mmCIF file with all atom_site columns, C-alpha atoms in Angstrom:
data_model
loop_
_atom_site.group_PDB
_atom_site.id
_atom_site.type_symbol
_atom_site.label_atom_id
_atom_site.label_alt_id
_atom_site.label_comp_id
_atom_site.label_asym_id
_atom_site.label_entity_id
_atom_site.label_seq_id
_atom_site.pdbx_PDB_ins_code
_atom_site.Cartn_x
_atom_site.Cartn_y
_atom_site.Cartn_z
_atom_site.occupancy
_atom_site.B_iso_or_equiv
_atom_site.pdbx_formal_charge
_atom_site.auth_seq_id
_atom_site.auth_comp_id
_atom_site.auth_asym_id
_atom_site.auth_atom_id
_atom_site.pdbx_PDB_model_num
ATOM 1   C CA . UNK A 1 1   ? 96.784  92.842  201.788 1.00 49.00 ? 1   UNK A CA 1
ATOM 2   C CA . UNK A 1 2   ? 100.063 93.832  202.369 1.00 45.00 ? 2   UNK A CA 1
ATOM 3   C CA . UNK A 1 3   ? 101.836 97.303  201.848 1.00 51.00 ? 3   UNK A CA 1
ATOM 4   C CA . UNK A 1 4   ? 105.799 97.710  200.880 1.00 54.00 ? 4   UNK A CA 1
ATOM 5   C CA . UNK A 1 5   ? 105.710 100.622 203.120 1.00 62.00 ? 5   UNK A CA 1
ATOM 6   C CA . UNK A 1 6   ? 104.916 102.251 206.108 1.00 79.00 ? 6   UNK A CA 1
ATOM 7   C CA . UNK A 1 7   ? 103.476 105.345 204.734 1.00 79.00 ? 7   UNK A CA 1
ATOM 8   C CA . UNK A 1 8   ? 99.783  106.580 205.013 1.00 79.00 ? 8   UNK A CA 1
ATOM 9   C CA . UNK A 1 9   ? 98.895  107.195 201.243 1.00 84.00 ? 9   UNK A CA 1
ATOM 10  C CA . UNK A 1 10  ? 96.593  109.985 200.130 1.00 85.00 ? 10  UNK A CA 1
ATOM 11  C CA . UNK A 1 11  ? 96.115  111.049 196.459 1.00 84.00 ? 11  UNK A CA 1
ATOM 12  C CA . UNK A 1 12  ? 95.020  114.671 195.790 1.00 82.00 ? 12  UNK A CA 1
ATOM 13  C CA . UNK A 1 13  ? 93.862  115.374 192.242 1.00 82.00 ? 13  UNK A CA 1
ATOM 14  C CA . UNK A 1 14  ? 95.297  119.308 191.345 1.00 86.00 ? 14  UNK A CA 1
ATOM 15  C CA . UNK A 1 15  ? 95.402  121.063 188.686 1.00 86.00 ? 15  UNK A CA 1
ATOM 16  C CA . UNK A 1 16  ? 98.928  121.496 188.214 1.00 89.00 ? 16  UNK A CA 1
ATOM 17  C CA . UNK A 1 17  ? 101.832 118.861 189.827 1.00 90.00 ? 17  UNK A CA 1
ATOM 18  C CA . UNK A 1 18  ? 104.667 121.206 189.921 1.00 93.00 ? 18  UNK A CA 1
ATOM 19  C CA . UNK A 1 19  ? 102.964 124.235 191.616 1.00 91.00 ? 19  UNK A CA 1
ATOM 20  C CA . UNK A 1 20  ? 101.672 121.497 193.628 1.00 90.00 ? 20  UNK A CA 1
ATOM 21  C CA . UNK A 1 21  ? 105.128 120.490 194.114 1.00 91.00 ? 21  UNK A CA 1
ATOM 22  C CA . UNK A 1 22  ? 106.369 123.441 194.705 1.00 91.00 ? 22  UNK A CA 1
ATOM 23  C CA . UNK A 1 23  ? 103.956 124.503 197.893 1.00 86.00 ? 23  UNK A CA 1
ATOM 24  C CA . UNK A 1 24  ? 104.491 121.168 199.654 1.00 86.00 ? 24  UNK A CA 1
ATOM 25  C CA . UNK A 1 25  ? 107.962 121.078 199.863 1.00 88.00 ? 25  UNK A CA 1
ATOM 26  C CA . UNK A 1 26  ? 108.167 124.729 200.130 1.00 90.00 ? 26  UNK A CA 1
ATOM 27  C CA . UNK A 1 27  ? 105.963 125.403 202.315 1.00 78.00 ? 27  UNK A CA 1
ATOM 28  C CA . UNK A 1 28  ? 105.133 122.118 204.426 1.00 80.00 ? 28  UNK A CA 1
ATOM 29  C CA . UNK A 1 29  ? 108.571 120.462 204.667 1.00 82.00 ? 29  UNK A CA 1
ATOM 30  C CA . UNK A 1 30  ? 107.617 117.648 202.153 1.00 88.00 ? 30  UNK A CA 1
ATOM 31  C CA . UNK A 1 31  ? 110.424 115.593 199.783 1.00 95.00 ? 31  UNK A CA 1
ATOM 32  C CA . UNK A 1 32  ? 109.614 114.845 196.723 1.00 97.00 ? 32  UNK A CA 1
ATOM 33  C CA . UNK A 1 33  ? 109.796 111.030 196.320 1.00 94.00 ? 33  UNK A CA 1
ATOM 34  C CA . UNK A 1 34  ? 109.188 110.520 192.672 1.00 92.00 ? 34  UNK A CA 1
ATOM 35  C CA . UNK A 1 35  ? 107.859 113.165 190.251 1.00 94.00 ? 35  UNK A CA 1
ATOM 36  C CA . UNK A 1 36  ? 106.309 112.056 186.672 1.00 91.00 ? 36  UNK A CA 1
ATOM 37  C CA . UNK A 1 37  ? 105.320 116.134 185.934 1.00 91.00 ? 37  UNK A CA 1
ATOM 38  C CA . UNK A 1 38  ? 103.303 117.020 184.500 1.00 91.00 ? 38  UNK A CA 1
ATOM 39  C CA . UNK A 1 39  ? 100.926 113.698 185.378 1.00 91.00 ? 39  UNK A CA 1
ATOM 40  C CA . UNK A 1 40  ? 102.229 112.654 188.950 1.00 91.00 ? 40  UNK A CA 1
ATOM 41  C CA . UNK A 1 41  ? 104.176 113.481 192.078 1.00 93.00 ? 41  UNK A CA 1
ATOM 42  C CA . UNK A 1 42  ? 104.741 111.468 195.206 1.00 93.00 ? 42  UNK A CA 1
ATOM 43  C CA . UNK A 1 43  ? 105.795 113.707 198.113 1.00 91.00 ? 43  UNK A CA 1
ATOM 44  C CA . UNK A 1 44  ? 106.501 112.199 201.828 1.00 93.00 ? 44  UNK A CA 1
ATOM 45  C CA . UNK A 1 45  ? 106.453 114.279 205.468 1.00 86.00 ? 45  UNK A CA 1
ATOM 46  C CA . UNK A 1 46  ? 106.766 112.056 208.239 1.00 86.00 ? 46  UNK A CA 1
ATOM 47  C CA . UNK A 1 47  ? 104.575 108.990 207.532 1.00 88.00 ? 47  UNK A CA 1
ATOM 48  C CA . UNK A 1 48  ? 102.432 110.648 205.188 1.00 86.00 ? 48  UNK A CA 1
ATOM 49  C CA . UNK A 1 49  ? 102.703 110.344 201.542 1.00 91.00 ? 49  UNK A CA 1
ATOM 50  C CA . UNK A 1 50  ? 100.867 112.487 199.359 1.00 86.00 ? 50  UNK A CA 1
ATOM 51  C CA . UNK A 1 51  ? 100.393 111.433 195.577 1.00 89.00 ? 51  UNK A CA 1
ATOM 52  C CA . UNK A 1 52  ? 99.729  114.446 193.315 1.00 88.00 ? 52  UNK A CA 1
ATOM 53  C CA . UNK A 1 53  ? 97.723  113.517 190.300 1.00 88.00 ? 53  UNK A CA 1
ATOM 54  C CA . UNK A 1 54  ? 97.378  116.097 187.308 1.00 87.00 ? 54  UNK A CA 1
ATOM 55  C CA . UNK A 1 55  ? 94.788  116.332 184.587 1.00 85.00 ? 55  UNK A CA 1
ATOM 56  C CA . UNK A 1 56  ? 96.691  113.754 182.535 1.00 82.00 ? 56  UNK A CA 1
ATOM 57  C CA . UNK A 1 57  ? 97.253  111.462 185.128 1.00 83.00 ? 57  UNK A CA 1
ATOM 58  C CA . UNK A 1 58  ? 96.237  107.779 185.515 1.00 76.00 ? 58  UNK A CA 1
ATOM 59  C CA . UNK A 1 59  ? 94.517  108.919 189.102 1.00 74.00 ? 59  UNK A CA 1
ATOM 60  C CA . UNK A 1 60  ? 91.974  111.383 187.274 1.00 73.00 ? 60  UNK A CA 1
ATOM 61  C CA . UNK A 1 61  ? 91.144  108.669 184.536 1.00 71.00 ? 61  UNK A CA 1
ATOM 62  C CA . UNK A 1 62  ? 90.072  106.690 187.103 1.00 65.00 ? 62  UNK A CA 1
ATOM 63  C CA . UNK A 1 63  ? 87.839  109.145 188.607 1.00 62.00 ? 63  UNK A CA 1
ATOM 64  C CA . UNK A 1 64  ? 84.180  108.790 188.352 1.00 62.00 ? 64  UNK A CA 1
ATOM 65  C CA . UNK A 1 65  ? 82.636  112.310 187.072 1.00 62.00 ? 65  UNK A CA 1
ATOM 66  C CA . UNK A 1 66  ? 83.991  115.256 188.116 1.00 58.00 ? 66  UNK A CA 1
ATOM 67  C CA . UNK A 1 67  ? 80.786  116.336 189.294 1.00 52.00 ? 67  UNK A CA 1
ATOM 68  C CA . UNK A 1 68  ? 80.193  114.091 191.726 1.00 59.00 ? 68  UNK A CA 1
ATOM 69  C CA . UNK A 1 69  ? 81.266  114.962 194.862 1.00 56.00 ? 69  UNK A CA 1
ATOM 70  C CA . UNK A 1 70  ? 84.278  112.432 196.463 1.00 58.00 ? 70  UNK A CA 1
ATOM 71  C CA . UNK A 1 71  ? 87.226  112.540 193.937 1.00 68.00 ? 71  UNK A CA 1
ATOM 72  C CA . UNK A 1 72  ? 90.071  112.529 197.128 1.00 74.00 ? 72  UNK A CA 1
ATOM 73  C CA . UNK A 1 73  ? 90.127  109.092 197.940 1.00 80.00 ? 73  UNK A CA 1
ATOM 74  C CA . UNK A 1 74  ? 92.281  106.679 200.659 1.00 74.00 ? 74  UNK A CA 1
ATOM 75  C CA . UNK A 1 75  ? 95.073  105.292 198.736 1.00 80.00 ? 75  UNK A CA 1
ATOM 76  C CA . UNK A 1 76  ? 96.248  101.573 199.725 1.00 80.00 ? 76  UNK A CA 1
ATOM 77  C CA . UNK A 1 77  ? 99.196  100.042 198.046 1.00 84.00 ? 77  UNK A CA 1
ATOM 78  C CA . UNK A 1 78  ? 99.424  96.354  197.337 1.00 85.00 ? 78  UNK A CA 1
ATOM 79  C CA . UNK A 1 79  ? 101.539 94.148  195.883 1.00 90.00 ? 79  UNK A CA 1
ATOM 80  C CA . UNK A 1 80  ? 99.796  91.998  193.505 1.00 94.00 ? 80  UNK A CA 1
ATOM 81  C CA . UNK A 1 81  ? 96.792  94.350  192.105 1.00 95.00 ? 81  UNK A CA 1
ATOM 82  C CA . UNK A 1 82  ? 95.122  91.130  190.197 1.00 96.00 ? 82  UNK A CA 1
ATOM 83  C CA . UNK A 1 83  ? 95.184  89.008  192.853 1.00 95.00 ? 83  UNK A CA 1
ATOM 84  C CA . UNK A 1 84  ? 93.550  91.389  195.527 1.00 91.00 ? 84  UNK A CA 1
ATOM 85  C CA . UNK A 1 85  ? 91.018  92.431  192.811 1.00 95.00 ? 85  UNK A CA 1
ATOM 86  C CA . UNK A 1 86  ? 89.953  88.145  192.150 1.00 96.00 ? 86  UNK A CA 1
ATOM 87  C CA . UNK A 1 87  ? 89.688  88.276  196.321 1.00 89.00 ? 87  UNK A CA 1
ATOM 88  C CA . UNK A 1 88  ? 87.386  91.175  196.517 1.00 90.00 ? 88  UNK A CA 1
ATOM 89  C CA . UNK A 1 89  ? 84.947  89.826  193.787 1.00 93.00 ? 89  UNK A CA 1
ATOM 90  C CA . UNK A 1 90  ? 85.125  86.293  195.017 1.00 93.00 ? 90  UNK A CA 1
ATOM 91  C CA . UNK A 1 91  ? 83.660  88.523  198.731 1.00 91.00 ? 91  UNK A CA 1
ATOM 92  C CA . UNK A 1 92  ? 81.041  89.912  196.563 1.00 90.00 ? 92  UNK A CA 1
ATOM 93  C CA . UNK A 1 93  ? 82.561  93.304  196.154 1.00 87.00 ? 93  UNK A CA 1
ATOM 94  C CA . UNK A 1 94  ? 82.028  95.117  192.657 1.00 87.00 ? 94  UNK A CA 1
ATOM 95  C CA . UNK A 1 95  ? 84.299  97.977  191.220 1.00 91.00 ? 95  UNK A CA 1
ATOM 96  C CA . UNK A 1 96  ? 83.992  101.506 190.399 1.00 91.00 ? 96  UNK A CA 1
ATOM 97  C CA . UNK A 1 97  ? 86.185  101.291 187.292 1.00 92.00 ? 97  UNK A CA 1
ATOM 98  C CA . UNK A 1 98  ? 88.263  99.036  185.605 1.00 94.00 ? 98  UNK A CA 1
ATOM 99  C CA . UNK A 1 99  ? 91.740  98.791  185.838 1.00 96.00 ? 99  UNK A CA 1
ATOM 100 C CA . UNK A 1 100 ? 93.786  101.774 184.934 1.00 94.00 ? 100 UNK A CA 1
ATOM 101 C CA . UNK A 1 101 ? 97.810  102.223 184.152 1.00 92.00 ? 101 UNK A CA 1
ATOM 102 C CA . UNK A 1 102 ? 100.268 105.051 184.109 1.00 88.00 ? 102 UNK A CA 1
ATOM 103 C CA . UNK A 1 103 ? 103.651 106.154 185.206 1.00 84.00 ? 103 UNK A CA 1
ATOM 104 C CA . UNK A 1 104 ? 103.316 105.073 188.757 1.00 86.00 ? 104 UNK A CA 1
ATOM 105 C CA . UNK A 1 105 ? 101.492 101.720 187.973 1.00 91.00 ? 105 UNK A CA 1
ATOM 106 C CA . UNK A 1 106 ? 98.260  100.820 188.083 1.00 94.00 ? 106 UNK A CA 1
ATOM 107 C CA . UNK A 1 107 ? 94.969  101.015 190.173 1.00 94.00 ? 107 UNK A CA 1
ATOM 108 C CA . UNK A 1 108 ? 91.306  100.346 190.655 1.00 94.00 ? 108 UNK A CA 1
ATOM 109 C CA . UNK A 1 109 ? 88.259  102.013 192.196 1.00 93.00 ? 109 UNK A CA 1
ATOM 110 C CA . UNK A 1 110 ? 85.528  100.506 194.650 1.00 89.00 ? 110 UNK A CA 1
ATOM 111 C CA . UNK A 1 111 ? 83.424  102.075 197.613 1.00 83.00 ? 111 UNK A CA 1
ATOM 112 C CA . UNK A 1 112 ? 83.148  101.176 201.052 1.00 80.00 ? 112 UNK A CA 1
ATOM 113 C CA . UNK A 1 113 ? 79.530  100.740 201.713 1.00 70.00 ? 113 UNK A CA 1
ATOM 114 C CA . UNK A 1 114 ? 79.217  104.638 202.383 1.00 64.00 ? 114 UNK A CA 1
ATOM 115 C CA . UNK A 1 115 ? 80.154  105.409 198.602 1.00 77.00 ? 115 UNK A CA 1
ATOM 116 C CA . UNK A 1 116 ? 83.200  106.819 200.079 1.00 74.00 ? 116 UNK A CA 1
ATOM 117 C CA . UNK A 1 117 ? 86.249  105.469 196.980 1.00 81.00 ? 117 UNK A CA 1
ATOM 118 C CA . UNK A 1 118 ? 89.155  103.264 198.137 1.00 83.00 ? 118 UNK A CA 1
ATOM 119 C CA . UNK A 1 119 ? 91.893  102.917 195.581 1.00 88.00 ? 119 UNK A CA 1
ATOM 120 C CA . UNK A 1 120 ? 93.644  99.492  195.416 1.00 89.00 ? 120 UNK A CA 1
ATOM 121 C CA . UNK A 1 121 ? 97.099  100.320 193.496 1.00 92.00 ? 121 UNK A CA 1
ATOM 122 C CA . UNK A 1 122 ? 99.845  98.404  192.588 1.00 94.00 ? 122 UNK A CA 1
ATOM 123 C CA . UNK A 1 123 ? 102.912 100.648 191.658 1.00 92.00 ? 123 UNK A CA 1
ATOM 124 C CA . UNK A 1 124 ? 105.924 99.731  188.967 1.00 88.00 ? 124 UNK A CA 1
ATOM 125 C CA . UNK A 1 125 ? 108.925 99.787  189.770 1.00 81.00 ? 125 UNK A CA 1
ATOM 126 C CA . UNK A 1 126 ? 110.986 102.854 189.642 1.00 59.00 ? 126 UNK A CA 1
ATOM 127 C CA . UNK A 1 127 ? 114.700 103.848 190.910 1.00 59.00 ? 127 UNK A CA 1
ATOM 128 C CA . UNK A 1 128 ? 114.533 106.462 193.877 1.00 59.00 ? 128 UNK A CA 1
ATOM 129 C CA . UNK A 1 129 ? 114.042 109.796 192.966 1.00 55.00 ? 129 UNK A CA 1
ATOM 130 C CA . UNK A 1 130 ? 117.148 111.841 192.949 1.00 57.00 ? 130 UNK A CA 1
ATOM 131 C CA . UNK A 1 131 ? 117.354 114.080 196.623 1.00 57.00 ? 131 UNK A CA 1
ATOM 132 C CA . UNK A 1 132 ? 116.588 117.691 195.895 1.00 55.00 ? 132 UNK A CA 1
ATOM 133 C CA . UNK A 1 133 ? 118.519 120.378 196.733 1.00 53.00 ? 133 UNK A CA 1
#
């Protein structure tokens, strides 16, 4: 696997992106570093990278039941999605969902052998986001 980036990637499903938003950066000294609101943020500190996934959001189709417990989930990025999901089979591995696409790109679910979820997501390309103010 390789990554694009050097960023350690969690997604956090909320209930609204720009209040979201809005507490990161105002609060924690995150910048925003692409923002699909109402569906999706991306906001960086440091080498952290937090992607904020509303109720409309690719990253909450892809979530097993809300009920279940385990809906935060390590994040990896990859370049070619398809190719690291014909690997992981080929090792035996099975999937949590099927491949899922929005504004960002797309993604898959698996476990680790814990039933902890690892997303596998490959993102489209998108200019920079604008610097804020």
């Amino acid at each position: 696997m390789t990554a694009p980036d050097q960023f350690a990637g969690v997604r956090y499903l909320v209930d609204d992106v720009q209040a979201a938003v809005d507490f990161y950066t105002a609060h924690l000294g995150f910048t925003v570093r692409m923002s699909a609101a109402p569906a999706f943020a991306d906001v960086v500190r440091g080498p952290l990278r937090l992607l904020l996934s509303g109720p409309a959001s690719s990253g909450t189709r892809a979530t097993p039941d809300p009920a279940e417990p385990g809906r935060n989930r390590v994040h990896l990025v990859l370049d070619d999605l398809d190719a690291e999901i014909d690997r992981l089979r080929a090792a035996g591995l099975t999937f949590r969902t099927d491949v899922v696409a929005g504004p960002g790109g797309r993604q898959i679910l698996l476990t680790d052998p814990a039933g902890n979820l690892v997303e596998l997501f490959e993102p489209a390309n998108h200019p920079p986001a604008p610097a804020t103010p």
